[in-house]
Amino acid sequence: MRKFFVIAGILLCSQFLTFAGEFKALSFVSFKSGLSFMIGSDSGANPAKRELKPFAMNKFETTYELWYQIRVKAEKLGYNFQNPGQAGIFGKYGAEPLEENQYMPVTTISWYDAIVWCNALSEINGRTPCYTYKGEVIRDSSNTAVCDLCECNFKSNGYRLPTEAEWEFASRKTKNGFQKGSCVSGQKDNLLEEGLLFAWTSENANRTRIVGTAGIPFDPNNIAEPGTGNANFAGIFDMSGNVMEYCWDWFKAEYDDNENYGPASGYERVSRGGSISRFTPFYFAGDRYSYDPNEYYNFFGFRICYTCTE
């Protein structure tokens, strides 16, 4: 099933963390106006109205270097992660990042790990964590019952997973409107060859690639610079392909009006964007997947966002 969204008012934010060289592991694009749209339009699904609040989306999928640095710091603060993650599809589980894989997307982490890591990043960065249970900040991804019942404070300035609506909005927004959900995010024409310039998939890659390098020919003897590939219309990389990306929402087969933050309950969480795996071949901007939040694979990752509170 294919789904779609809308966005306006594109503004690059200057907030970021730098871990090596000039690459900014956190570099946000914010959306602050024109945020009312119909989710599911031009997707083969029933469209439904969404009213988004201003938010900012990271330009990059979460890199293993960033994940590792925050995880190590967080564990010293009492956080616990069920899965330590790895770099891309071939990285060593829980190992220190290497020069050749530090900018690969983190994989082999569950939805539970992702929300706990978001809380950790928020706390370390002086922001208010979003995910709580009975008023307590969630710090243990192995406590899956608590994670399933968690609440997300969308008024907080902390880092979090995007809602499905926010994700598709950022994926399909163009300067003057929205691209079709039946195209790769960033694709100008409905041609497969052009679409693959914006997405690493099983059709043009046999492994995960360094974030932000879609469209750059693979050279095993030369490590591509992150962020030098093709971004989508909003300036965001890898919204299609590379790794699947977790969203906040519980999955529901059909959209309903007034579910701006997704259904109140469910049994699987939404993932978007497709990946390099042949098991996730649907990578168009409107495509949807859903998985048990306890699952983790070497083609699952995530990107973060936050609510613009100022």
CSV table of C-alpha atoms in Angstrom, one decimal:
chain,number,residue,atom,x,y,z
A,1,MET,CA,0.0,0.0,0.0
A,2,ARG,CA,1.3,3.4,-0.9
A,3,LYS,CA,0.8,6.6,1.2
A,4,PHE,CA,1.6,10.4,1.0
A,5,PHE,CA,2.0,13.8,2.7
A,6,VAL,CA,2.6,17.6,2.5
A,7,ILE,CA,5.0,20.2,3.8
A,8,ALA,CA,5.8,23.9,3.4
A,9,GLY,CA,8.1,26.6,4.9
A,10,ILE,CA,11.5,24.8,4.6
A,11,LEU,CA,14.2,26.2,6.8
A,12,LEU,CA,17.6,24.8,7.5
A,13,CYS,CA,18.5,24.7,11.3
A,14,SER,CA,21.9,25.2,12.6
A,15,GLN,CA,21.7,22.8,15.5
A,16,PHE,CA,24.0,19.8,15.2
A,17,LEU,CA,26.6,17.6,16.8
A,18,THR,CA,29.9,17.1,15.0
A,19,PHE,CA,31.9,13.9,15.7
A,20,ALA,CA,34.5,13.9,13.0
A,21,GLY,CA,35.7,16.2,10.2
A,22,GLU,CA,33.2,18.6,8.9
A,23,PHE,CA,30.3,16.2,8.8
A,24,LYS,CA,27.4,17.2,11.0
A,25,ALA,CA,25.7,14.1,12.3
A,26,LEU,CA,22.7,16.2,13.4
A,27,SER,CA,21.6,18.8,10.9
A,28,PHE,CA,17.9,19.6,10.8
A,29,VAL,CA,15.5,20.9,8.2
A,30,SER,CA,12.5,22.5,9.9
A,31,PHE,CA,8.9,22.8,8.6
A,32,LYS,CA,7.0,25.7,10.1
A,33,SER,CA,4.1,26.6,7.9
A,34,GLY,CA,1.5,25.1,5.5
A,35,LEU,CA,1.4,21.9,7.6
A,36,SER,CA,-2.2,20.9,6.9
A,37,PHE,CA,-2.5,18.1,4.3
A,38,MET,CA,-4.2,14.9,3.2
A,39,ILE,CA,-2.3,11.8,4.2
A,40,GLY,CA,-2.7,9.0,1.8
A,41,SER,CA,-3.6,11.1,-1.3
A,42,ASP,CA,-2.4,9.6,-4.6
A,43,SER,CA,-1.4,6.4,-2.8
A,44,GLY,CA,-4.1,3.9,-3.4
A,45,ALA,CA,-5.2,4.4,0.2
A,46,ASN,CA,-8.1,6.4,1.7
A,47,PRO,CA,-6.8,10.0,2.2
A,48,ALA,CA,-7.3,11.6,5.6
A,49,LYS,CA,-6.7,15.1,7.0
A,50,ARG,CA,-3.7,15.8,9.1
A,51,GLU,CA,-2.8,19.0,11.0
A,52,LEU,CA,0.9,19.0,11.9
A,53,LYS,CA,2.7,21.2,14.4
A,54,PRO,CA,6.0,22.8,13.4
A,55,PHE,CA,8.8,20.2,13.5
A,56,ALA,CA,12.3,19.6,12.4
A,57,MET,CA,13.7,16.5,10.7
A,58,ASN,CA,17.3,15.3,10.7
A,59,LYS,CA,18.8,15.4,7.2
A,60,PHE,CA,20.5,12.1,7.8
A,61,GLU,CA,19.7,8.7,9.1
A,62,THR,CA,21.2,8.1,12.5
A,63,THR,CA,24.9,7.1,12.0
A,64,TYR,CA,26.6,4.4,13.9
A,65,GLU,CA,29.2,6.8,15.2
A,66,LEU,CA,26.5,9.0,16.7
A,67,TRP,CA,24.5,6.1,18.0
A,68,TYR,CA,27.7,4.6,19.6
A,69,GLN,CA,28.9,7.8,21.3
A,70,ILE,CA,25.5,8.5,22.8
A,71,ARG,CA,24.9,4.9,23.8
A,72,VAL,CA,28.2,4.7,25.7
A,73,LYS,CA,27.5,8.0,27.5
A,74,ALA,CA,23.9,7.0,28.3
A,75,GLU,CA,24.9,3.7,29.8
A,76,LYS,CA,27.1,5.6,32.3
A,77,LEU,CA,23.9,7.6,33.2
A,78,GLY,CA,21.9,4.4,33.9
A,79,TYR,CA,20.4,3.8,30.5
A,80,ASN,CA,20.1,0.2,29.3
A,81,PHE,CA,19.9,-1.0,25.7
A,82,GLN,CA,18.6,-4.4,24.7
A,83,ASN,CA,20.7,-4.3,21.5
A,84,PRO,CA,24.0,-2.4,21.1
A,85,GLY,CA,23.6,-2.0,17.3
A,86,GLN,CA,26.1,-2.3,14.5
A,87,ALA,CA,27.3,-0.3,11.5
A,88,GLY,CA,25.2,-1.0,8.5
A,89,ILE,CA,24.7,-4.5,7.2
A,90,PHE,CA,28.2,-5.9,7.8
A,91,GLY,CA,29.4,-4.1,11.0
A,92,LYS,CA,30.4,-5.9,14.1
A,93,TYR,CA,27.7,-6.0,16.8
A,94,GLY,CA,28.4,-3.4,19.5
A,95,ALA,CA,32.0,-2.7,18.3
A,96,GLU,CA,33.6,0.7,18.2
A,97,PRO,CA,33.1,2.6,15.0
A,98,LEU,CA,35.8,2.3,12.3
A,99,GLU,CA,36.8,5.0,9.8
A,100,GLU,CA,35.2,3.0,7.0
A,101,ASN,CA,31.9,2.4,8.8
A,102,GLN,CA,31.4,5.3,11.2
A,103,TYR,CA,29.0,7.0,8.9
A,104,MET,CA,27.0,4.0,8.0
A,105,PRO,CA,23.5,4.0,9.4
A,106,VAL,CA,23.1,2.2,12.7
A,107,THR,CA,21.2,-1.1,12.3
A,108,THR,CA,20.2,-4.1,14.3
A,109,ILE,CA,18.4,-2.1,16.9
A,110,SER,CA,14.7,-2.3,17.8
A,111,TRP,CA,12.0,0.3,18.0
A,112,TYR,CA,12.4,0.1,21.8
A,113,ASP,CA,16.1,0.8,21.5
A,114,ALA,CA,15.4,3.8,19.3
A,115,ILE,CA,13.0,5.6,21.6
A,116,VAL,CA,15.3,5.0,24.7
A,117,TRP,CA,18.3,6.3,22.7
A,118,CYS,CA,16.2,9.4,21.8
A,119,ASN,CA,15.6,10.0,25.5
A,120,ALA,CA,19.3,9.6,26.2
A,121,LEU,CA,20.3,12.1,23.4
A,122,SER,CA,17.8,14.6,24.8
A,123,GLU,CA,19.1,14.3,28.3
A,124,ILE,CA,22.7,14.5,27.2
A,125,ASN,CA,22.0,17.5,25.0
A,126,GLY,CA,20.1,19.4,27.7
A,127,ARG,CA,16.6,18.8,26.3
A,128,THR,CA,13.5,17.4,27.9
A,129,PRO,CA,13.0,13.7,27.0
A,130,CYS,CA,9.8,12.9,25.1
A,131,TYR,CA,9.1,9.3,26.1
A,132,THR,CA,7.7,8.5,29.6
A,133,TYR,CA,5.6,6.0,31.4
A,134,LYS,CA,3.6,7.2,34.4
A,135,GLY,CA,5.6,10.4,34.4
A,136,GLU,CA,9.0,8.6,34.5
A,137,VAL,CA,11.5,8.9,31.7
A,138,ILE,CA,12.0,5.6,30.0
A,139,ARG,CA,15.6,4.5,30.2
A,140,ASP,CA,15.5,0.7,29.6
A,141,SER,CA,14.7,-0.7,26.2
A,142,SER,CA,14.5,-4.3,27.6
A,143,ASN,CA,11.4,-3.3,29.6
A,144,THR,CA,9.2,-3.8,26.6
A,145,ALA,CA,5.9,-3.7,28.4
A,146,VAL,CA,6.7,-0.2,29.7
A,147,CYS,CA,7.9,0.9,26.2
A,148,ASP,CA,4.7,-0.4,24.6
A,149,LEU,CA,2.7,1.7,27.0
A,150,CYS,CA,4.9,4.8,26.8
A,151,GLU,CA,3.5,8.2,26.1
A,152,CYS,CA,5.2,10.8,23.8
A,153,ASN,CA,5.1,14.4,24.8
A,154,PHE,CA,4.9,16.2,21.5
A,155,LYS,CA,5.1,19.6,23.3
A,156,SER,CA,8.6,18.7,24.6
A,157,ASN,CA,11.7,20.0,22.8
A,158,GLY,CA,13.4,16.6,23.1
A,159,TYR,CA,14.5,14.3,20.2
A,160,ARG,CA,12.0,11.7,19.1
A,161,LEU,CA,11.0,9.5,16.2
A,162,PRO,CA,8.9,11.2,13.6
A,163,THR,CA,5.2,10.5,13.3
A,164,GLU,CA,4.2,8.7,10.1
A,165,ALA,CA,2.6,11.9,9.0
A,166,GLU,CA,5.8,14.0,9.7
A,167,TRP,CA,7.9,11.4,7.9
A,168,GLU,CA,5.8,11.3,4.7
A,169,PHE,CA,5.4,15.1,4.8
A,170,ALA,CA,9.2,15.5,4.8
A,171,SER,CA,9.6,12.8,2.1
A,172,ARG,CA,7.2,14.3,-0.4
A,173,LYS,CA,7.4,18.0,0.1
A,174,THR,CA,8.6,20.1,-2.9
A,175,LYS,CA,9.1,23.8,-3.2
A,176,ASN,CA,5.6,24.5,-4.5
A,177,GLY,CA,3.7,21.4,-3.5
A,178,PHE,CA,4.2,17.7,-3.2
A,179,GLN,CA,5.6,14.9,-5.3
A,180,LYS,CA,3.7,11.7,-6.0
A,181,GLY,CA,3.9,9.0,-3.5
A,182,SER,CA,4.5,6.5,-6.3
A,183,CYS,CA,8.0,8.0,-6.8
A,184,VAL,CA,11.3,7.8,-4.9
A,185,SER,CA,11.6,10.7,-2.5
A,186,GLY,CA,13.3,13.4,-4.4
A,187,GLN,CA,12.6,11.9,-7.8
A,188,LYS,CA,11.5,14.5,-10.5
A,189,ASP,CA,10.2,12.1,-13.1
A,190,ASN,CA,8.5,8.7,-12.9
A,191,LEU,CA,11.5,6.9,-14.3
A,192,LEU,CA,13.2,4.1,-12.4
A,193,GLU,CA,16.7,5.0,-13.5
A,194,GLU,CA,16.3,8.6,-12.2
A,195,GLY,CA,14.7,7.4,-9.0
A,196,LEU,CA,17.7,5.2,-8.2
A,197,LEU,CA,19.9,8.3,-8.1
A,198,PHE,CA,18.1,9.2,-4.9
A,199,ALA,CA,17.9,5.8,-3.2
A,200,TRP,CA,20.1,2.8,-2.3
A,201,THR,CA,18.0,-0.3,-2.9
A,202,SER,CA,18.5,-4.0,-3.7
A,203,GLU,CA,18.5,-2.9,-7.3
A,204,ASN,CA,21.6,-0.8,-7.1
A,205,ALA,CA,23.4,-1.8,-3.9
A,206,ASN,CA,24.2,-5.1,-2.1
A,207,ARG,CA,24.9,-3.4,1.2
A,208,THR,CA,24.0,-0.3,3.2
A,209,ARG,CA,25.9,2.8,2.2
A,210,ILE,CA,27.3,5.8,4.0
A,211,VAL,CA,24.5,8.2,4.8
A,212,GLY,CA,23.7,10.9,2.2
A,213,THR,CA,25.6,9.3,-0.7
A,214,ALA,CA,22.8,8.1,-3.0
A,215,GLY,CA,23.7,8.5,-6.6
A,216,ILE,CA,27.5,8.3,-6.0
A,217,PRO,CA,29.0,5.2,-7.7
A,218,PHE,CA,30.4,2.8,-5.2
A,219,ASP,CA,34.2,2.6,-4.9
A,220,PRO,CA,35.5,0.1,-2.4
A,221,ASN,CA,38.9,1.8,-2.4
A,222,ASN,CA,37.5,5.3,-1.6
A,223,ILE,CA,35.2,6.1,1.3
A,224,ALA,CA,32.4,8.4,0.0
A,225,GLU,CA,31.9,11.6,2.0
A,226,PRO,CA,28.5,11.7,3.8
A,227,GLY,CA,26.1,14.2,2.5
A,228,THR,CA,27.6,14.5,-0.9
A,229,GLY,CA,24.9,12.5,-2.7
A,230,ASN,CA,21.4,13.5,-3.8
A,231,ALA,CA,18.9,14.9,-1.3
A,232,ASN,CA,15.2,15.1,-1.8
A,233,PHE,CA,13.4,18.4,-2.5
A,234,ALA,CA,13.5,19.4,1.2
A,235,GLY,CA,17.2,18.8,1.4
A,236,ILE,CA,16.9,15.5,3.3
A,237,PHE,CA,18.9,12.4,2.4
A,238,ASP,CA,18.0,8.7,2.1
A,239,MET,CA,14.2,9.1,2.7
A,240,SER,CA,13.9,6.3,0.3
A,241,GLY,CA,16.2,3.2,0.5
A,242,ASN,CA,19.4,2.5,2.5
A,243,VAL,CA,17.7,1.4,5.8
A,244,MET,CA,14.1,1.2,6.9
A,245,GLU,CA,13.2,4.0,9.3
A,246,TYR,CA,11.1,3.7,12.4
A,247,CYS,CA,8.1,6.0,13.0
A,248,TRP,CA,6.2,6.6,16.3
A,249,ASP,CA,2.8,5.4,15.1
A,250,TRP,CA,1.0,2.1,15.8
A,251,PHE,CA,0.0,0.6,12.4
A,252,LYS,CA,-3.5,0.9,11.1
A,253,ALA,CA,-4.4,-0.4,7.6
A,254,GLU,CA,-6.5,2.6,6.7
A,255,TYR,CA,-6.1,6.3,7.7
A,256,ASP,CA,-8.7,8.1,9.7
A,257,ASP,CA,-9.2,11.9,10.1
A,258,ASN,CA,-7.9,13.5,13.2
A,259,GLU,CA,-5.3,10.9,14.0
A,260,ASN,CA,-2.4,13.4,13.8
A,261,TYR,CA,-0.2,11.2,16.0
A,262,GLY,CA,-1.5,7.8,14.7
A,263,PRO,CA,-3.9,5.3,16.3
A,264,ALA,CA,-4.0,5.1,20.1
A,265,SER,CA,-3.1,1.4,20.1
A,266,GLY,CA,-2.0,-1.5,18.0
A,267,TYR,CA,0.3,-4.4,17.7
A,268,GLU,CA,3.0,-3.2,15.2
A,269,ARG,CA,4.8,0.1,14.7
A,270,VAL,CA,5.1,1.8,11.3
A,271,SER,CA,8.3,1.8,9.3
A,272,ARG,CA,9.0,3.8,6.2
A,273,GLY,CA,11.3,4.2,3.2
A,274,GLY,CA,12.3,0.7,2.2
A,275,SER,CA,15.9,-0.4,2.3
A,276,ILE,CA,18.7,-2.2,0.5
A,277,SER,CA,17.2,-5.5,1.5
A,278,ARG,CA,15.2,-7.6,-1.0
A,279,PHE,CA,12.7,-8.2,1.8
A,280,THR,CA,11.7,-4.5,1.8
A,281,PRO,CA,11.4,-3.8,-2.0
A,282,PHE,CA,8.9,-1.0,-1.6
A,283,TYR,CA,10.8,2.3,-1.2
A,284,PHE,CA,8.6,4.9,-2.8
A,285,ALA,CA,7.7,8.0,-0.8
A,286,GLY,CA,4.2,6.7,-0.1
A,287,ASP,CA,5.0,3.1,0.8
A,288,ARG,CA,4.4,1.7,4.3
A,289,TYR,CA,5.6,-1.2,6.4
A,290,SER,CA,4.9,-2.3,9.9
A,291,TYR,CA,6.8,-4.6,12.3
A,292,ASP,CA,6.6,-5.8,15.9
A,293,PRO,CA,8.6,-3.2,17.8
A,294,ASN,CA,10.8,-6.0,19.3
A,295,GLU,CA,12.1,-7.0,15.9
A,296,TYR,CA,15.5,-5.9,14.7
A,297,TYR,CA,17.4,-6.6,11.5
A,298,ASN,CA,20.5,-5.3,9.7
A,299,PHE,CA,18.4,-3.2,7.4
A,300,PHE,CA,16.4,-1.4,10.2
A,301,GLY,CA,17.5,2.0,11.3
A,302,PHE,CA,15.9,5.4,12.1
A,303,ARG,CA,16.2,9.2,11.9
A,304,ILE,CA,15.2,11.7,14.5
A,305,CYS,CA,13.1,14.8,14.7
A,306,TYR,CA,11.9,17.3,17.3
A,307,THR,CA,9.0,19.6,17.8
A,308,CYS,CA,9.8,23.3,17.1
A,309,THR,CA,8.8,24.9,20.4
A,310,GLU,CA,10.1,28.4,19.7
